[in-house]
Amino acid sequence: MACSGAQNGAISPAAPVVTTTSNSVPFSAQATPCGTNFVRHELPHLTIGEPAGTYVYASNGSGLAVGDVDGDGNEDVVFGNIAGTTTLYLNDGQMHFTPVTTDLRDVRSLAIVDTDGDGKLEIVATQRFRRPVIGQYSNGTITFSDMPDVYSSFYAMNWQDLNADGKLDAVFGTYDTEQLQNQGLIFNERGGGGVFVYYRTSDGYRGERLNQQADALAIAFPDINHDGVKDILVGNDFNRRDMAWLASPTGWQSVEPFWQTTENTMSIDVADVFNTGTNAIFATDMKPYDQDVKTMAEWLPAMKKLTRPLTADDPQFTENTLQVWQYNRWQNQAYNLQIDASGWSWSGKFGDLDNDGWQDLYVVNGMVAKDLLSYLPKNQIDEPDMLFVNHAGQSFTREDWGLSDSGSGRAMTMVDLNHDGRLDVVVNPMDGHAAIYENQRCAGNSLELRLSQPNHPNPTAIGANVRITATGLNMMRDVRAASGYLSGEGATIHFGIGSATTVSNIKITWPDGAISHIDSIPGNTLTTITRTE
């Protein structure tokens, strides 16, 4: 279907070149002895579904987001909750966190973005049965207010400048199956759900509906047709097919670009997995890593309730997919790379966890539900989280590195919390305490970049694309607001550069298509690049 609305077309080949300044700060000295693993730090925050036992829908858990909320240069972390309350943890940059409590409950997705362009980051949260809210932090407290001009309750969200006016727009998706159980047919009589784009205006938001139904668990902005413009991809649960729209001057054009997809899409990540300058698209689903008798006995009763037999015209499979652009079409390579199975998978994301220049894959998993898994002890499928180490884009092997927890993880993201140049991992589980996994692996150098657009409605340059050359490798990252499952990202981007001590070239494509080139940036630094025109 084609929906009306002014959208940006392909970026002009004659993109302007803009000047920048850069400021490089060396990484902090190693505070702990070098090791080979991640060290788990448990936080007091406890995400719970229901006091009497968690049931399906509540068992989907709640999100998290990272971002510098208080403006001190350190990435803070906010954890959502279902029956309990949401908590912000202010980071001092040395793995010490100060909790800021709120009264916000029933949270699904979280993001930390500057929604109004005032130069201050806000906390945005979707909620199960009411409209999204925006939280302002000031002097140790957070004040939440309803998002203007948005009146439906949504599940998944993501942020991007979709109409090239400089302002951040939002894409939201509903979770119709849960809404129908909660509201009955009145949900449809009130207008139902679907996928919506909300364009930022001078005083609020203008909505556009792309689809009237959804079970959206994840939203991403890959360039599906490789025309230089971000498109929209929505991952749906419960056998509902994923949905994609291409940006065009005449509106959003609905397409089905993949010949094979996940059946119950839990998470989407977009990453340059093979250092080719082209992003791949990873989606998680439910497929046990082990196929032994004990594991299958735990899985099969639940899977019979949730899945259906394949048909010849259905592209959906209950396994992870990795869509790779080859021979001018998308091809699923997850099975060939042995990353098709990672358990009852939720947030799955790529990041260079050993700074060798290749992005590794980490997936958190597990399931707990009193009604669905009543035949199991603790009503729970208890399985280890999965780390797959990337070997120069040729293969992945499963490793431990202290990341094989069994805590029924849901939201997860990767971020350098202590300025040592290594990605740490943050997890918000279901019916468990939030955890930070501190990366103490001393292997390889890195570079972290922050982009700045002062006095701009998108000051952290969400949507920018950065390409670097180091160690003979060409690497690419995008500045994003969210990825994975219910997980907001910080605006700092991380490159492992192996043995290199200098990055020879950086090319930035800013969100408006303008280009900047920077030469010879020192490695092992946090470098802020500021647009000056």
PDB file of C-alpha atoms in Angstrom, residues 65-209:
ATOM      1  CA  ALA A  65      17.759   2.853  27.477  1.00  0.00           C
ATOM      2  CA  VAL A  66      21.135   4.549  27.825  1.00  0.00           C
ATOM      3  CA  GLY A  67      22.009   8.218  27.377  1.00  0.00           C
ATOM      4  CA  ASP A  68      23.601  11.159  29.174  1.00  0.00           C
ATOM      5  CA  VAL A  69      20.482  12.396  30.954  1.00  0.00           C
ATOM      6  CA  ASP A  70      22.205  14.737  33.426  1.00  0.00           C
ATOM      7  CA  GLY A  71      24.737  16.133  30.949  1.00  0.00           C
ATOM      8  CA  ASP A  72      27.912  15.154  32.832  1.00  0.00           C
ATOM      9  CA  GLY A  73      29.452  13.234  29.907  1.00  0.00           C
ATOM     10  CA  ASN A  74      28.625   9.767  31.255  1.00  0.00           C
ATOM     11  CA  GLU A  75      26.041   7.393  29.818  1.00  0.00           C
ATOM     12  CA  ASP A  76      23.201   6.875  32.310  1.00  0.00           C
ATOM     13  CA  VAL A  77      20.824   3.887  32.269  1.00  0.00           C
ATOM     14  CA  VAL A  78      17.053   3.754  32.756  1.00  0.00           C
ATOM     15  CA  PHE A  79      15.283   0.439  33.405  1.00  0.00           C
ATOM     16  CA  GLY A  80      11.561  -0.021  32.803  1.00  0.00           C
ATOM     17  CA  ASN A  81       9.202  -2.222  34.770  1.00  0.00           C
ATOM     18  CA  ILE A  82       5.781  -3.869  34.561  1.00  0.00           C
ATOM     19  CA  ALA A  83       4.299  -4.281  38.053  1.00  0.00           C
ATOM     20  CA  GLY A  84       7.184  -2.391  39.685  1.00  0.00           C
ATOM     21  CA  THR A  85       8.447   1.123  39.007  1.00  0.00           C
ATOM     22  CA  THR A  86      10.955   2.479  36.491  1.00  0.00           C
ATOM     23  CA  THR A  87      14.405   3.476  37.790  1.00  0.00           C
ATOM     24  CA  LEU A  88      17.065   5.798  36.357  1.00  0.00           C
ATOM     25  CA  TYR A  89      20.669   5.106  37.361  1.00  0.00           C
ATOM     26  CA  LEU A  90      23.001   8.090  37.105  1.00  0.00           C
ATOM     27  CA  ASN A  91      26.513   7.004  36.112  1.00  0.00           C
ATOM     28  CA  ASP A  92      29.635   8.662  37.560  1.00  0.00           C
ATOM     29  CA  GLY A  93      31.816   7.087  34.863  1.00  0.00           C
ATOM     30  CA  GLN A  94      33.524   4.680  37.269  1.00  0.00           C
ATOM     31  CA  MET A  95      30.904   1.935  37.530  1.00  0.00           C
ATOM     32  CA  HIS A  96      29.110   3.653  40.411  1.00  0.00           C
ATOM     33  CA  PHE A  97      25.418   4.362  39.905  1.00  0.00           C
ATOM     34  CA  THR A  98      22.990   6.539  41.837  1.00  0.00           C
ATOM     35  CA  PRO A  99      19.321   5.475  41.556  1.00  0.00           C
ATOM     36  CA  VAL A 100      16.595   7.986  40.793  1.00  0.00           C
ATOM     37  CA  THR A 101      13.200   6.436  41.475  1.00  0.00           C
ATOM     38  CA  THR A 102       9.991   7.207  39.605  1.00  0.00           C
ATOM     39  CA  ASP A 103       6.344   6.168  39.838  1.00  0.00           C
ATOM     40  CA  LEU A 104       6.183   5.065  36.178  1.00  0.00           C
ATOM     41  CA  ARG A 105       4.905   1.498  35.698  1.00  0.00           C
ATOM     42  CA  ASP A 106       3.711  -0.799  32.912  1.00  0.00           C
ATOM     43  CA  VAL A 107       6.536   0.279  30.592  1.00  0.00           C
ATOM     44  CA  ARG A 108       7.421  -1.444  27.352  1.00  0.00           C
ATOM     45  CA  SER A 109       9.928   0.415  25.147  1.00  0.00           C
ATOM     46  CA  LEU A 110      12.381   3.108  26.305  1.00  0.00           C
ATOM     47  CA  ALA A 111      14.546   5.634  24.469  1.00  0.00           C
ATOM     48  CA  ILE A 112      16.637   8.615  25.551  1.00  0.00           C
ATOM     49  CA  VAL A 113      16.476  11.309  22.867  1.00  0.00           C
ATOM     50  CA  ASP A 114      16.132  15.073  22.509  1.00  0.00           C
ATOM     51  CA  THR A 115      12.525  15.133  21.329  1.00  0.00           C
ATOM     52  CA  ASP A 116      12.112  18.923  21.216  1.00  0.00           C
ATOM     53  CA  GLY A 117      15.585  20.051  20.129  1.00  0.00           C
ATOM     54  CA  ASP A 118      16.341  22.074  23.265  1.00  0.00           C
ATOM     55  CA  GLY A 119      19.729  20.407  23.742  1.00  0.00           C
ATOM     56  CA  LYS A 120      18.584  18.257  26.695  1.00  0.00           C
ATOM     57  CA  LEU A 121      17.864  14.542  26.480  1.00  0.00           C
ATOM     58  CA  GLU A 122      14.475  13.228  27.588  1.00  0.00           C
ATOM     59  CA  ILE A 123      13.307   9.734  28.552  1.00  0.00           C
ATOM     60  CA  VAL A 124      10.519   8.462  26.287  1.00  0.00           C
ATOM     61  CA  ALA A 125       8.472   5.442  27.342  1.00  0.00           C
ATOM     62  CA  THR A 126       5.663   3.473  25.748  1.00  0.00           C
ATOM     63  CA  GLN A 127       3.183   1.857  28.125  1.00  0.00           C
ATOM     64  CA  ARG A 128       0.958  -1.185  27.938  1.00  0.00           C
ATOM     65  CA  PHE A 129      -2.450   0.467  28.197  1.00  0.00           C
ATOM     66  CA  ARG A 130      -1.934   4.220  27.932  1.00  0.00           C
ATOM     67  CA  ARG A 131      -0.267   6.772  25.706  1.00  0.00           C
ATOM     68  CA  PRO A 132       3.520   7.344  25.564  1.00  0.00           C
ATOM     69  CA  VAL A 133       5.119   9.722  28.050  1.00  0.00           C
ATOM     70  CA  ILE A 134       8.191  11.968  27.987  1.00  0.00           C
ATOM     71  CA  GLY A 135      10.302  12.398  31.127  1.00  0.00           C
ATOM     72  CA  GLN A 136      12.337  15.513  31.925  1.00  0.00           C
ATOM     73  CA  TYR A 137      15.227  15.138  34.377  1.00  0.00           C
ATOM     74  CA  SER A 138      16.095  18.045  36.671  1.00  0.00           C
ATOM     75  CA  ASN A 139      17.835  18.255  40.038  1.00  0.00           C
ATOM     76  CA  GLY A 140      17.499  14.604  40.932  1.00  0.00           C
ATOM     77  CA  THR A 141      13.893  14.064  39.861  1.00  0.00           C
ATOM     78  CA  ILE A 142      12.080  13.036  36.681  1.00  0.00           C
ATOM     79  CA  THR A 143       8.763  14.578  35.678  1.00  0.00           C
ATOM     80  CA  PHE A 144       6.738  12.617  33.122  1.00  0.00           C
ATOM     81  CA  SER A 145       4.069  14.142  30.903  1.00  0.00           C
ATOM     82  CA  ASP A 146       1.976  12.766  28.052  1.00  0.00           C
ATOM     83  CA  MET A 147       3.523  12.934  24.603  1.00  0.00           C
ATOM     84  CA  PRO A 148       1.625  15.670  22.731  1.00  0.00           C
ATOM     85  CA  ASP A 149      -0.771  14.663  19.931  1.00  0.00           C
ATOM     86  CA  VAL A 150      -0.230  10.923  20.532  1.00  0.00           C
ATOM     87  CA  TYR A 151      -3.255   9.281  22.130  1.00  0.00           C
ATOM     88  CA  SER A 152      -2.964   5.522  21.540  1.00  0.00           C
ATOM     89  CA  SER A 153      -1.031   3.014  23.596  1.00  0.00           C
ATOM     90  CA  PHE A 154       1.947   1.528  21.760  1.00  0.00           C
ATOM     91  CA  TYR A 155       4.533  -1.208  22.289  1.00  0.00           C
ATOM     92  CA  ALA A 156       7.578  -0.736  20.032  1.00  0.00           C
ATOM     93  CA  MET A 157       9.099   2.589  18.968  1.00  0.00           C
ATOM     94  CA  ASN A 158      12.098   4.124  17.266  1.00  0.00           C
ATOM     95  CA  TRP A 159      13.238   7.633  16.319  1.00  0.00           C
ATOM     96  CA  GLN A 160      14.633   9.108  13.096  1.00  0.00           C
ATOM     97  CA  ASP A 161      14.327  12.263  10.973  1.00  0.00           C
ATOM     98  CA  LEU A 162      12.058  10.771   8.311  1.00  0.00           C
ATOM     99  CA  ASN A 163      11.040  13.863   6.331  1.00  0.00           C
ATOM    100  CA  ALA A 164      14.409  15.673   6.202  1.00  0.00           C
ATOM    101  CA  ASP A 165      13.266  18.742   8.157  1.00  0.00           C
ATOM    102  CA  GLY A 166      15.951  18.305  10.836  1.00  0.00           C
ATOM    103  CA  LYS A 167      13.536  17.252  13.591  1.00  0.00           C
ATOM    104  CA  LEU A 168      13.338  13.763  15.065  1.00  0.00           C
ATOM    105  CA  ASP A 169      10.190  11.849  14.149  1.00  0.00           C
ATOM    106  CA  ALA A 170       8.833   8.746  15.887  1.00  0.00           C
ATOM    107  CA  VAL A 171       7.527   5.443  14.556  1.00  0.00           C
ATOM    108  CA  PHE A 172       5.248   3.482  16.906  1.00  0.00           C
ATOM    109  CA  GLY A 173       3.698   0.021  16.623  1.00  0.00           C
ATOM    110  CA  THR A 174       0.843  -1.502  18.623  1.00  0.00           C
ATOM    111  CA  TYR A 175       0.644  -4.995  20.110  1.00  0.00           C
ATOM    112  CA  ASP A 176      -2.882  -5.885  19.032  1.00  0.00           C
ATOM    113  CA  THR A 177      -3.061  -9.387  20.518  1.00  0.00           C
ATOM    114  CA  GLU A 178      -2.504  -8.050  24.043  1.00  0.00           C
ATOM    115  CA  GLN A 179      -4.847  -5.110  23.492  1.00  0.00           C
ATOM    116  CA  LEU A 180      -7.632  -7.412  22.288  1.00  0.00           C
ATOM    117  CA  GLN A 181      -7.253  -9.601  25.355  1.00  0.00           C
ATOM    118  CA  ASN A 182      -7.380  -6.556  27.625  1.00  0.00           C
ATOM    119  CA  GLN A 183     -10.111  -4.529  25.886  1.00  0.00           C
ATOM    120  CA  GLY A 184     -12.012  -7.046  23.763  1.00  0.00           C
ATOM    121  CA  LEU A 185     -13.721  -5.903  20.578  1.00  0.00           C
ATOM    122  CA  ILE A 186     -13.925  -2.357  21.886  1.00  0.00           C
ATOM    123  CA  PHE A 187     -10.249  -2.072  20.897  1.00  0.00           C
ATOM    124  CA  ASN A 188     -11.245  -2.329  17.220  1.00  0.00           C
ATOM    125  CA  GLU A 189     -14.315  -0.153  17.703  1.00  0.00           C
ATOM    126  CA  ARG A 190     -12.064   2.586  19.064  1.00  0.00           C
ATOM    127  CA  GLY A 191      -9.930   2.480  15.928  1.00  0.00           C
ATOM    128  CA  GLY A 192      -7.657  -0.496  16.508  1.00  0.00           C
ATOM    129  CA  GLY A 193      -3.905  -0.349  16.215  1.00  0.00           C
ATOM    130  CA  GLY A 194      -1.188  -0.589  13.620  1.00  0.00           C
ATOM    131  CA  VAL A 195       1.989   1.248  12.649  1.00  0.00           C
ATOM    132  CA  PHE A 196       2.125   5.041  12.876  1.00  0.00           C
ATOM    133  CA  VAL A 197       4.644   7.725  11.961  1.00  0.00           C
ATOM    134  CA  TYR A 198       4.508  10.889  14.071  1.00  0.00           C
ATOM    135  CA  TYR A 199       6.290  13.802  12.406  1.00  0.00           C
ATOM    136  CA  ARG A 200       7.635  16.467  14.717  1.00  0.00           C
ATOM    137  CA  THR A 201       6.100  19.895  14.037  1.00  0.00           C
ATOM    138  CA  SER A 202       6.821  23.310  15.522  1.00  0.00           C
ATOM    139  CA  ASP A 203       4.467  22.676  18.462  1.00  0.00           C
ATOM    140  CA  GLY A 204       3.741  18.936  18.569  1.00  0.00           C
ATOM    141  CA  TYR A 205       3.338  15.959  16.231  1.00  0.00           C
ATOM    142  CA  ARG A 206       1.402  15.132  13.065  1.00  0.00           C
ATOM    143  CA  GLY A 207       0.422  11.480  12.704  1.00  0.00           C
ATOM    144  CA  GLU A 208       0.297   9.209   9.663  1.00  0.00           C
ATOM    145  CA  ARG A 209      -1.007   5.655   9.802  1.00  0.00           C
TER     146      ARG A 209
END
